Coordinates of C-alpha atoms and ligand atoms in Angstrom, one line a residue:
M1 CA 89.2 304.4 223.4
K2 CA 86.8 307.1 223.7
I3 CA 83.0 305.8 225.5
K4 CA 79.8 308.8 225.9
R5 CA 76.8 308.8 228.0
G6 CA 73.2 308.9 226.4
I7 CA 69.5 307.8 227.1
P8 CA 68.8 303.9 225.8
V9 CA 65.9 304.7 224.4
S10 CA 65.6 301.4 222.1
P11 CA 67.5 297.6 222.8
G12 CA 70.0 296.0 222.1
V13 CA 74.2 295.7 220.4
A14 CA 74.9 297.3 217.4
I15 CA 78.7 297.1 216.7
A16 CA 80.0 298.9 212.8
P17 CA 81.5 301.6 211.9
A18 CA 80.4 304.7 212.3
L19 CA 78.5 307.1 209.7
I20 CA 78.3 310.9 210.2
V21 CA 75.2 312.6 209.2
G22 CA 73.4 316.0 208.6
R23 CA 77.4 317.9 209.0
E24 CA 76.2 320.7 206.6
A25 CA 78.2 321.5 203.6
N26 CA 80.7 324.1 204.0
A27 CA 79.7 327.6 203.0
P28 CA 81.5 328.4 199.6
A29 CA 84.8 330.0 199.5
Y30 CA 84.6 332.8 197.4
R31 CA 86.2 332.7 194.0
A32 CA 86.1 335.1 191.4
I33 CA 85.6 334.1 187.9
S34 CA 86.3 335.8 184.4
K35 CA 83.8 336.6 181.9
S36 CA 85.4 333.2 179.7
E37 CA 84.6 331.2 182.8
I38 CA 81.0 332.1 182.7
E39 CA 79.3 329.2 180.2
S40 CA 81.5 326.7 182.0
E41 CA 80.0 327.6 185.1
I42 CA 76.7 327.6 183.9
R43 CA 77.2 324.3 182.4
R44 CA 79.1 322.5 186.1
F45 CA 75.6 324.2 187.6
D46 CA 73.4 322.1 184.8
E47 CA 75.6 319.2 185.0
A48 CA 75.7 318.9 189.1
V49 CA 71.8 319.4 189.1
S50 CA 71.4 316.0 186.6
I51 CA 74.0 314.6 188.8
A52 CA 71.6 315.3 192.1
C53 CA 67.9 314.6 190.2
E54 CA 69.6 311.4 189.1
E55 CA 70.8 310.1 193.2
M56 CA 67.5 311.3 194.3
D57 CA 65.2 308.9 191.1
R58 CA 68.0 306.0 192.1
E59 CA 67.0 306.9 196.5
I60 CA 62.9 307.4 195.5
R61 CA 63.4 303.3 193.3
R62 CA 65.4 302.2 196.2
F63 CA 61.9 302.9 199.1
D64 CA 59.5 300.4 199.3
R65 CA 55.9 300.9 201.0
R66 CA 56.8 301.4 204.6
V67 CA 59.2 305.1 204.0
K68 CA 56.4 306.8 201.5
I69 CA 56.9 310.2 203.6
S70 CA 60.2 310.3 203.1
Q71 CA 59.6 309.2 199.6
Q72 CA 57.9 312.2 199.1
I73 CA 60.0 314.5 200.7
L74 CA 62.5 313.3 198.2
E75 CA 60.2 313.8 195.5
S76 CA 59.5 317.5 196.5
H77 CA 63.2 318.0 196.6
R78 CA 64.3 316.9 193.5
D79 CA 61.2 318.9 192.5
M80 CA 62.7 322.3 193.5
L81 CA 66.3 321.5 191.8
R82 CA 64.8 321.4 188.9
D83 CA 63.2 324.2 188.9
P84 CA 64.1 326.6 186.3
V85 CA 63.5 329.8 188.0
L86 CA 66.3 328.2 190.8
R87 CA 68.2 327.8 187.6
E88 CA 67.4 331.1 186.1
E89 CA 68.6 332.8 189.0
V90 CA 72.2 331.1 189.6
A91 CA 72.7 331.8 186.1
K92 CA 72.3 335.5 186.9
N93 CA 74.5 335.7 189.5
I94 CA 77.4 334.1 187.7
R95 CA 76.9 336.6 184.8
S96 CA 76.2 339.4 185.7
G97 CA 78.8 339.5 190.0
L98 CA 80.9 336.8 188.1
F99 CA 81.2 333.9 191.2
T100 CA 81.5 330.3 190.6
A101 CA 78.5 328.1 190.6
E102 CA 78.9 327.4 194.4
T103 CA 78.4 331.1 195.4
S104 CA 75.9 332.2 193.2
L105 CA 73.9 329.3 194.8
H106 CA 74.2 329.8 197.7
R107 CA 73.4 333.7 197.2
V108 CA 70.3 332.7 196.1
I109 CA 69.3 329.9 198.5
R110 CA 70.4 333.2 201.4
G111 CA 68.1 335.3 199.4
Y112 CA 64.7 332.8 199.4
L113 CA 65.8 332.4 203.1
R114 CA 65.8 336.3 204.1
H115 CA 63.1 336.2 202.2
F116 CA 61.4 333.8 204.6
E117 CA 62.8 334.5 207.8
Q118 CA 60.2 337.6 207.5
M119 CA 57.2 334.9 207.3
E120 CA 55.8 333.5 210.4
S121 CA 54.6 329.9 209.8
D122 CA 55.6 327.1 210.6
Y123 CA 54.9 325.5 206.9
I124 CA 57.5 328.1 205.4
S125 CA 60.1 327.2 207.8
Q126 CA 59.6 323.6 206.8
R127 CA 59.8 324.6 203.0
A128 CA 62.8 326.9 204.2
Q129 CA 64.4 323.9 205.6
D130 CA 64.1 322.3 202.1
L131 CA 65.9 324.7 200.7
R132 CA 68.7 324.3 202.9
D133 CA 68.4 320.4 201.5
I134 CA 68.8 321.2 198.6
E135 CA 71.4 323.5 198.7
N136 CA 73.6 321.2 200.7
Q137 CA 73.1 318.5 198.1
L138 CA 74.2 320.4 195.3
L139 CA 76.9 322.0 196.8
S140 CA 78.1 318.7 197.7
V141 CA 78.1 317.5 193.7
L142 CA 79.7 321.3 192.7
Q143 CA 82.4 320.4 195.7
G144 CA 82.6 317.0 195.0
K145 CA 82.5 315.8 199.0
K146 CA 79.4 313.2 197.6
D147 CA 78.0 313.1 201.8
L148 CA 77.0 309.3 201.7
A149 CA 73.1 309.1 202.1
I150 CA 71.8 307.1 204.9
H151 CA 69.4 305.1 202.2
Q152 CA 72.7 304.6 199.7
L153 CA 74.6 302.6 201.8
E154 CA 76.9 299.5 200.5
E155 CA 78.4 298.7 203.9
E156 CA 76.6 298.6 207.5
V157 CA 76.9 300.8 209.4
V158 CA 76.3 303.1 213.0
V159 CA 74.5 306.4 212.5
I160 CA 75.9 309.1 214.8
G161 CA 74.5 312.4 214.2
H162 CA 73.0 315.7 215.8
N163 CA 69.5 314.3 214.9
L164 CA 67.6 312.3 212.6
T165 CA 63.8 313.3 212.0
P166 CA 61.2 311.1 212.0
A167 CA 60.9 310.3 208.7
E168 CA 64.5 309.9 208.6
T169 CA 64.4 307.3 211.1
T170 CA 61.5 305.9 209.1
A171 CA 64.2 306.0 206.0
L172 CA 67.1 304.0 207.4
D173 CA 67.7 300.9 205.7
K174 CA 67.3 298.4 208.5
A175 CA 69.7 295.8 206.5
K176 CA 72.4 298.0 206.5
V177 CA 72.2 300.8 210.1
R178 CA 72.7 298.5 212.2
G179 CA 72.0 301.3 215.2
F180 CA 72.1 304.9 216.1
A181 CA 73.3 307.0 218.8
I182 CA 71.8 310.9 218.8
E183 CA 72.5 314.0 220.3
V184 CA 68.7 315.3 220.2
G185 CA 65.7 313.7 221.7
G186 CA 65.0 311.9 225.0
R187 CA 63.2 308.5 225.8
T188 CA 59.2 309.3 224.7
S189 CA 60.0 311.4 221.1
H190 CA 58.6 309.8 218.0
T191 CA 62.2 309.3 217.0
A192 CA 62.3 306.8 219.9
I193 CA 59.3 305.0 219.2
I194 CA 59.8 304.3 215.8
A195 CA 64.0 303.2 216.5
R196 CA 61.5 300.7 218.6
A197 CA 59.3 300.1 216.1
L198 CA 61.8 299.1 213.4
Q199 CA 64.4 297.6 216.6
I200 CA 67.0 299.3 216.1
P201 CA 69.0 300.1 218.9
A202 CA 69.4 303.8 219.8
V203 CA 70.7 306.3 222.3
V204 CA 69.5 309.5 222.4
G205 CA 70.7 312.8 224.2
V206 CA 74.3 312.1 223.9
K207 CA 76.0 315.2 223.9
A208 CA 78.9 316.7 221.1
I209 CA 79.0 313.0 219.5
T210 CA 80.4 313.5 216.0
A211 CA 83.0 316.4 217.8
D212 CA 86.5 314.7 216.6
L213 CA 84.6 312.1 215.7
Q214 CA 86.1 310.4 212.2
V215 CA 83.7 308.8 209.9
G216 CA 84.7 305.0 209.3
E217 CA 85.7 304.0 213.2
M218 CA 84.4 301.3 215.4
A219 CA 81.7 301.9 217.2
I220 CA 79.3 300.5 219.8
I221 CA 75.7 301.5 220.2
D222 CA 74.4 300.2 224.0
G223 CA 70.5 300.3 223.5
Y224 CA 70.4 299.1 226.5
T225 CA 72.9 301.3 229.0
G226 CA 73.2 304.4 226.9
L227 CA 76.3 304.1 226.3
V228 CA 78.0 305.0 223.1
I229 CA 81.6 303.7 222.3
F230 CA 84.4 304.3 219.8
N231 CA 87.5 303.2 218.9
P232 CA 87.6 300.1 221.2
D233 CA 89.7 298.2 222.6
R234 CA 90.7 294.7 221.6
K235 CA 87.9 293.5 225.1
T236 CA 85.8 295.5 224.9
L237 CA 84.6 295.1 221.5
E238 CA 84.8 290.8 223.0
Q239 CA 82.5 291.8 225.7
Y240 CA 79.4 293.3 223.7
R241 CA 79.8 290.9 220.8
K242 CA 78.8 288.2 224.4
K243 CA 76.3 290.6 225.5
A244 CA 74.8 290.8 222.2
S245 CA 74.4 287.0 221.6
I246 CA 73.3 286.9 225.0
A247 CA 70.4 289.4 224.3
A248 CA 69.3 287.3 221.1
Q249 CA 69.1 284.4 223.3
Y250 CA 67.5 286.1 226.4
Y251 CA 64.7 287.3 223.7
R252 CA 64.5 284.3 221.6
E253 CA 63.1 282.5 225.4
L254 CA 61.5 285.4 225.6
L255 CA 59.3 284.2 222.7
K256 CA 58.4 281.4 223.4
L257 CA 55.8 282.9 225.9
V258 CA 54.0 284.9 222.9
R259 CA 50.8 282.1 222.7
L260 CA 50.3 281.7 226.2
P261 CA 48.1 283.7 228.1
A262 CA 49.2 287.2 229.8
E263 CA 47.8 285.9 233.4
T264 CA 49.1 286.2 236.9
E265 CA 49.5 283.5 239.2
D266 CA 46.5 284.7 240.9
G267 CA 44.5 284.1 237.4
Y268 CA 43.8 287.8 237.0
S269 CA 44.1 288.2 232.9
I270 CA 45.7 291.4 231.2
S271 CA 45.0 292.3 227.4
I272 CA 48.2 293.4 226.0
A273 CA 47.8 295.1 222.6
A274 CA 50.7 297.8 220.6
N275 CA 51.2 300.4 219.9
I276 CA 51.8 301.1 215.6
E277 CA 53.2 304.0 213.6
L278 CA 52.3 302.3 210.2
P279 CA 50.1 298.9 209.4
E280 CA 53.3 297.2 208.6
E281 CA 54.2 296.6 212.3
I282 CA 50.6 294.6 212.6
H283 CA 52.7 291.4 211.6
N284 CA 55.4 291.3 213.7
A285 CA 52.6 292.5 216.7
L286 CA 50.8 289.3 215.6
E287 CA 53.3 287.1 216.1
W288 CA 54.7 288.4 219.3
G289 CA 51.1 287.7 220.6
A290 CA 49.4 291.0 221.0
E291 CA 45.2 291.2 221.2
G292 CA 44.7 294.0 219.1
V293 CA 46.4 297.6 218.3
G294 CA 45.5 299.4 221.6
L295 CA 47.4 302.8 219.6
Y296 CA 47.3 303.6 215.7
R297 CA 49.7 306.8 215.3
T298 CA 47.9 308.0 211.8
E299 CA 50.4 311.2 212.4
F300 CA 52.6 308.9 210.0
L301 CA 50.1 308.8 207.2
F302 CA 50.4 313.1 206.8
D303 CA 53.5 314.6 205.0
G304 CA 51.6 318.2 204.2
S305 CA 48.3 316.5 203.3
L306 CA 46.6 313.0 203.6
P307 CA 46.1 310.8 200.9
D308 CA 42.0 310.9 199.9
E309 CA 39.3 309.3 202.0
E310 CA 39.6 306.4 199.8
K311 CA 43.1 305.4 199.9
Q312 CA 42.9 306.2 204.1
L313 CA 40.2 303.4 203.8
R314 CA 42.0 300.9 202.0
T315 CA 44.4 302.0 205.1
Y316 CA 42.7 301.1 207.7
K317 CA 40.8 298.1 206.3
N318 CA 43.4 296.3 204.9
A319 CA 44.9 297.6 209.1
V320 CA 41.5 295.5 209.7
K321 CA 41.4 292.7 207.9
L322 CA 45.8 291.9 209.0
L323 CA 43.9 291.9 212.4
R324 CA 41.4 289.6 211.8
D325 CA 39.3 289.9 214.6
R326 CA 41.6 292.0 217.1
Y327 CA 40.8 295.2 217.9
L328 CA 42.1 298.4 216.2
V329 CA 42.0 302.0 218.0
I330 CA 42.9 304.7 215.9
R331 CA 44.0 307.9 216.3
I332 CA 42.9 311.8 215.0
M333 CA 46.1 313.2 213.3
D334 CA 48.0 314.1 216.9
L335 CA 49.7 317.0 214.5
G336 CA 52.3 319.7 215.6
A337 CA 55.1 320.1 218.4
D338 CA 57.2 316.9 218.2
K339 CA 54.8 314.9 215.5
M340 CA 54.6 315.7 211.9
S341 CA 54.8 319.5 211.1
P342 CA 51.2 321.0 210.7
G343 CA 51.8 321.6 207.2
P344 CA 48.6 324.1 206.1
T345 CA 48.2 325.8 208.7
P346 CA 49.3 329.3 209.0
Y347 CA 50.5 328.8 212.1
H348 CA 53.8 330.1 214.0
E349 CA 53.7 329.1 217.6
Q350 CA 56.5 330.2 219.7
N351 CA 55.1 327.0 221.7
P352 CA 54.1 324.3 219.9
F353 CA 53.7 321.8 222.8
L354 CA 51.3 324.1 224.0
G355 CA 49.9 325.4 220.5
C356 CA 47.1 324.8 218.4
R357 CA 48.2 321.0 217.4
S358 CA 46.7 317.5 218.2
I359 CA 42.0 318.0 219.2
R360 CA 42.8 322.4 219.1
L361 CA 44.0 321.4 215.3
F362 CA 41.1 319.2 214.5
L363 CA 38.6 321.9 216.6
D364 CA 39.9 325.0 214.6
R365 CA 40.4 323.1 210.8
P366 CA 38.2 320.1 211.2
E367 CA 38.1 320.5 207.1
H368 CA 41.4 319.0 207.3
F369 CA 40.4 315.7 209.4
R370 CA 37.7 315.1 207.3
T371 CA 38.4 312.8 205.3
Q372 CA 40.3 310.8 207.7
I373 CA 37.4 311.3 209.9
R374 CA 35.2 309.8 207.1
A375 CA 37.3 307.0 206.9
V376 CA 37.5 305.7 209.7
L377 CA 34.0 306.0 210.3
R378 CA 33.6 303.7 207.3
A379 CA 36.2 300.7 207.8
S380 CA 34.4 301.3 210.7
V381 CA 32.3 298.3 209.4
Y382 CA 34.3 295.8 208.3
G383 CA 35.9 295.0 212.3
D384 CA 36.4 296.2 215.5
V385 CA 37.8 299.8 215.0
K386 CA 37.4 302.5 217.4
L387 CA 38.2 305.7 217.2
M388 CA 40.7 307.7 220.3
L389 CA 40.9 311.7 220.9
P390 CA 44.7 312.7 221.4
M391 CA 45.7 315.9 223.9
I392 CA 41.6 317.0 225.4
S393 CA 42.3 319.0 227.8
D394 CA 38.4 319.6 229.0
L395 CA 34.8 318.3 228.4
E396 CA 34.1 320.8 225.6
E397 CA 36.0 319.5 223.0
I398 CA 34.9 315.8 223.3
R399 CA 31.4 317.6 222.6
R400 CA 32.3 319.4 220.2
S401 CA 34.7 316.8 218.6
K402 CA 31.7 314.1 218.7
K403 CA 29.7 317.1 217.1
L404 CA 31.4 317.3 214.3
I405 CA 31.9 313.5 213.4
H406 CA 28.4 313.0 214.1
D407 CA 27.5 316.0 211.7
M408 CA 30.3 313.6 209.0
Q409 CA 28.4 310.4 210.2
R410 CA 24.7 312.3 208.7
D411 CA 26.6 313.6 205.7
L412 CA 27.5 309.7 205.1
E413 CA 24.6 308.0 206.2
R414 CA 23.0 310.7 202.8
E415 CA 25.4 309.4 200.7
G416 CA 24.7 305.9 201.6
K417 CA 28.0 305.1 202.7
P418 CA 27.9 302.5 205.2
F419 CA 29.2 303.0 208.8
N420 CA 29.2 301.3 212.3
P421 CA 27.2 304.0 214.9
D422 CA 27.9 302.2 217.6
M423 CA 32.4 302.8 216.9
D424 CA 33.2 303.3 220.5
I425 CA 35.0 307.0 220.7
G426 CA 37.6 307.0 223.0
I427 CA 39.8 310.0 224.6
M428 CA 43.5 310.2 225.2
V429 CA 43.9 311.5 228.6
E430 CA 47.4 312.6 228.3
V431 CA 46.8 316.7 230.2
P432 CA 46.7 317.3 233.5
S433 CA 43.0 318.7 233.3
A434 CA 41.7 315.6 231.9
A435 CA 43.3 313.5 234.5
L436 CA 41.6 316.2 237.5
T437 CA 38.6 316.1 235.7
A438 CA 38.1 312.4 234.3
D439 CA 35.4 311.6 235.9
Q440 CA 33.0 314.1 234.5
L441 CA 34.7 313.4 231.1
A442 CA 34.6 309.4 231.5
R443 CA 30.8 309.9 231.3
E444 CA 31.1 311.6 228.1
V445 CA 33.2 308.8 226.3
D446 CA 33.5 305.3 225.6
F447 CA 36.6 304.8 226.9
F448 CA 40.8 306.1 228.4
S449 CA 44.1 305.7 227.0
I450 CA 46.4 306.8 229.6
G451 CA 49.3 308.4 227.7
T452 CA 51.8 309.0 230.0
N453 CA 54.1 310.1 227.3
D454 CA 52.7 313.6 227.3
L455 CA 51.3 312.8 230.9
I456 CA 54.4 313.4 232.6
Q457 CA 55.9 316.0 230.6
Y458 CA 52.9 318.3 231.0
S459 CA 52.1 317.9 234.7
L460 CA 56.3 318.1 235.5
A461 CA 56.3 320.7 232.7
V462 CA 59.3 318.8 231.3
D463 CA 59.8 318.9 227.1
R464 CA 60.3 315.3 227.0
V465 CA 62.5 315.5 223.6
N466 CA 64.9 318.0 225.5
E467 CA 67.5 315.4 226.9
R468 CA 69.1 318.4 229.0
V469 CA 66.2 318.2 231.2
A470 CA 65.3 314.4 230.2
H471 CA 66.8 313.9 234.4
L472 CA 63.5 315.2 235.1
Y473 CA 61.2 313.1 233.0
Q474 CA 60.4 310.7 235.6
P475 CA 57.5 308.7 235.3
C476 CA 57.7 307.4 239.2
H477 CA 56.4 311.5 239.9
P478 CA 53.9 311.3 243.1
A479 CA 52.4 313.9 240.9
V480 CA 52.1 311.0 238.1
L481 CA 51.2 308.2 240.0
R482 CA 48.5 310.1 241.8
L483 CA 47.3 311.3 238.4
I484 CA 47.3 307.3 237.2
R485 CA 45.3 306.5 240.0
M486 CA 42.3 309.3 239.8
I487 CA 41.9 308.6 235.5
I488 CA 41.5 304.8 236.6
D489 CA 39.4 305.0 239.3
A490 CA 37.3 307.9 237.2
G491 CA 37.1 305.5 234.1
H492 CA 36.8 302.2 236.0
A493 CA 33.8 304.1 238.7
A494 CA 32.1 305.3 235.4
G495 CA 32.0 301.9 234.0
I496 CA 34.6 302.2 231.4
Q497 CA 37.5 300.5 229.7
V498 CA 40.7 302.5 230.8
S499 CA 44.3 301.2 229.4
I500 CA 47.3 302.9 228.9
C501 CA 49.9 303.4 226.2
G502 CA 52.2 305.8 227.0
E503 CA 56.1 304.4 227.4
M504 CA 55.7 303.8 230.7
C505 CA 54.1 300.2 230.0
S506 CA 56.3 298.8 227.9
E507 CA 59.2 298.5 231.0
P508 CA 58.0 295.3 232.6
A509 CA 59.1 297.2 236.4
Y510 CA 56.4 299.7 235.8
A511 CA 53.4 297.5 233.8
V512 CA 53.8 295.6 237.5
M513 CA 53.0 298.7 239.5
L514 CA 50.7 299.5 237.1
M515 CA 48.5 296.0 236.9
G516 CA 48.8 296.9 241.0
L517 CA 47.1 300.4 240.8
G518 CA 44.3 299.1 238.6
L519 CA 45.2 299.1 235.1
R520 CA 43.9 295.8 233.2
S521 CA 45.2 296.7 229.8
F522 CA 48.1 297.8 228.1
S523 CA 49.3 299.0 224.6
V524 CA 53.1 298.4 224.3
S525 CA 55.6 299.3 221.4
P526 CA 55.5 295.4 219.8
I527 CA 59.0 294.5 220.8
A528 CA 58.0 294.9 224.7
L529 CA 55.0 292.6 223.6
P530 CA 57.4 289.4 225.1
A531 CA 58.9 290.9 228.3
I532 CA 55.2 292.2 229.3
K533 CA 53.6 289.2 229.1
K534 CA 56.4 287.2 230.6
I535 CA 56.2 290.3 233.4
T536 CA 52.6 289.3 234.3
R537 CA 52.8 285.8 234.1
L538 CA 55.4 285.9 236.9
I539 CA 53.6 288.3 239.2
T540 CA 50.4 288.3 241.8
M541 CA 47.7 290.6 242.0
K542 CA 48.6 291.1 245.3
E543 CA 52.4 292.0 245.2
A544 CA 51.7 293.8 242.2
T545 CA 49.1 295.9 244.7
E546 CA 51.5 295.7 247.6
I547 CA 54.4 297.0 244.6
A548 CA 52.1 300.2 244.1
T549 CA 50.8 300.7 247.3
A550 CA 53.9 301.2 248.6
C551 CA 55.0 303.5 245.5
L552 CA 52.2 305.9 245.9
R553 CA 53.4 306.2 249.2
F554 CA 57.0 307.6 248.6
N555 CA 58.3 310.8 248.8
N556 CA 60.2 311.2 245.1
A557 CA 60.7 309.7 241.9
S558 CA 63.8 308.2 243.3
E559 CA 62.4 305.7 246.6
S560 CA 60.2 304.7 243.9
Q561 CA 62.6 303.5 241.5
A562 CA 64.9 302.0 244.1
Y563 CA 62.2 300.4 245.6
L564 CA 61.0 299.0 242.0
A565 CA 64.2 297.4 241.3
R566 CA 64.5 295.8 244.0
R567 CA 61.4 294.0 244.1
T568 CA 61.2 293.1 240.3
Q569 CA 65.3 292.6 239.6
T570 CA 64.3 289.1 241.1
L571 CA 60.9 288.5 239.1
M572 CA 63.0 289.8 235.3
P573 CA 67.0 289.6 234.9
K574 CA 68.1 293.4 234.9
L575 CA 69.8 292.3 231.6
W576 CA 72.8 294.9 232.5
Ligands
PEP1 C1 51.3 309.6 224.9 O1 51.3 310.3 224.8 O2 51.4 308.5 226.0 C2 50.9 308.9 223.8 C3 50.8 307.4 223.8 O3 51.0 309.4 222.6 P1 52.2 310.3 221.9 O4 53.4 309.3 222.4 O5 51.8 310.4 219.9 O6 52.4 311.2 221.9
MG2 MG1 50.5 311.8 223.3

């Protein structure tokens, strides 16, 4: 039995054989061919391309709408595989160098990559990754090492690997992938957020997880504690089977609360909405009692380019319809850093989290966002739609964004396309400079939503996806608590709504403290809705205020953390 520890990011217990992903196909060993083998090597290459394309076509057909992004990625890979220029160059290498099909392919792709390396652009690095992917794919076929793809599964597995990108995570076959554990990432990385959305138990930041692991070894992923256990002994396996069934039972109990109001024992109402990445999540969110969608992360619509205005309008209208009369907060695409990469921009970012991303990209290249803003504006006549601007760091960005939105409203007016001129426009407060000037910003917008995922990252200077500094990512750090308090007070003083959509509020103990700090509106991962509902019904606002006041006085995060655990342990059973 081997035990590894990582960061638990999506609750649940998964028990299944391990499937290792992301190991690159080996660079081919050099072997010279004779002249008589030339034509058969070229034929071997052609056959490998057809096999790889057929595999991709099969995978593309297996996708449902949930994984549209991944489908598009595969389609573009398939088109690259079929590229006649690639075929010609490989054939030329086989003929002139007397190389095998594998070596020729390797040489051609390395040549492209060397060329790409001289160009500084995120878009180009993305394309370089595509080339590596297709090289791996063809080498696997040529070397007869068909690596099992994650969406082509026949048996239940847990996925183990170095990394899963957000797109790869979205594409996991939920019926077969019981859980995953990877080496990179943190609690608020997008991959982690998607794991929660898909309700797949997950652990990230596990050091050297694939080292001496065999495909098919039995593995346990504990999404509560962050333990990953390989080759468990019989006793451990039994314990975990029991744990999985207790957890399922506990969740069933929580679900009984979903139709009851989120109201404290002393009569304070709390509004609990859901964060979604895809409209398909709305169904579950409503089932689990969401009062609306407090954050729709639209970057998942983006895949190098955006769907056109009409298509986006249909997506947003459909979300409004699914929500019936509940509100929908659509956030402008928050591109860059850990999110989708801004394909059409020519920027190479030395420091992506601090670069030209998110609202900065919007202001720099508004033409790329035009279809989105127009579609949101047009969707606003169908229901309670609000628009949210991410990563605002000063007043000027709000004014410039509003001016651009205003210009787009005028265009729609001229074209006779209806929109709601009074649609609320709010901002994410997730950058310390915005928190510190929240009193100024509050005068310009209709609402604030506190984005603690980034607020913690930026105020503590801790990369939210870097497992090596994950221990420094502390939601209860006194600096974070003071900033949150400032935002709430400034928003309330200006008479605007202040809610929170960072992952922090999906944890019951933090939610209590945040209520005590003055928050009455939460937007949480759908899977967390029932537990947050439960805690609001078990506590009084008097107790919550007492808890928040104590946390504000502590000198460091660990004191707050220990105190919170003590104060809430009798309210929510600590499952493990
Ligand atoms: C946040 O930063 O807290 C947030 C909710 O947005 P995201 O996780 O998408 O950056
Ligand atoms: Mg953010």
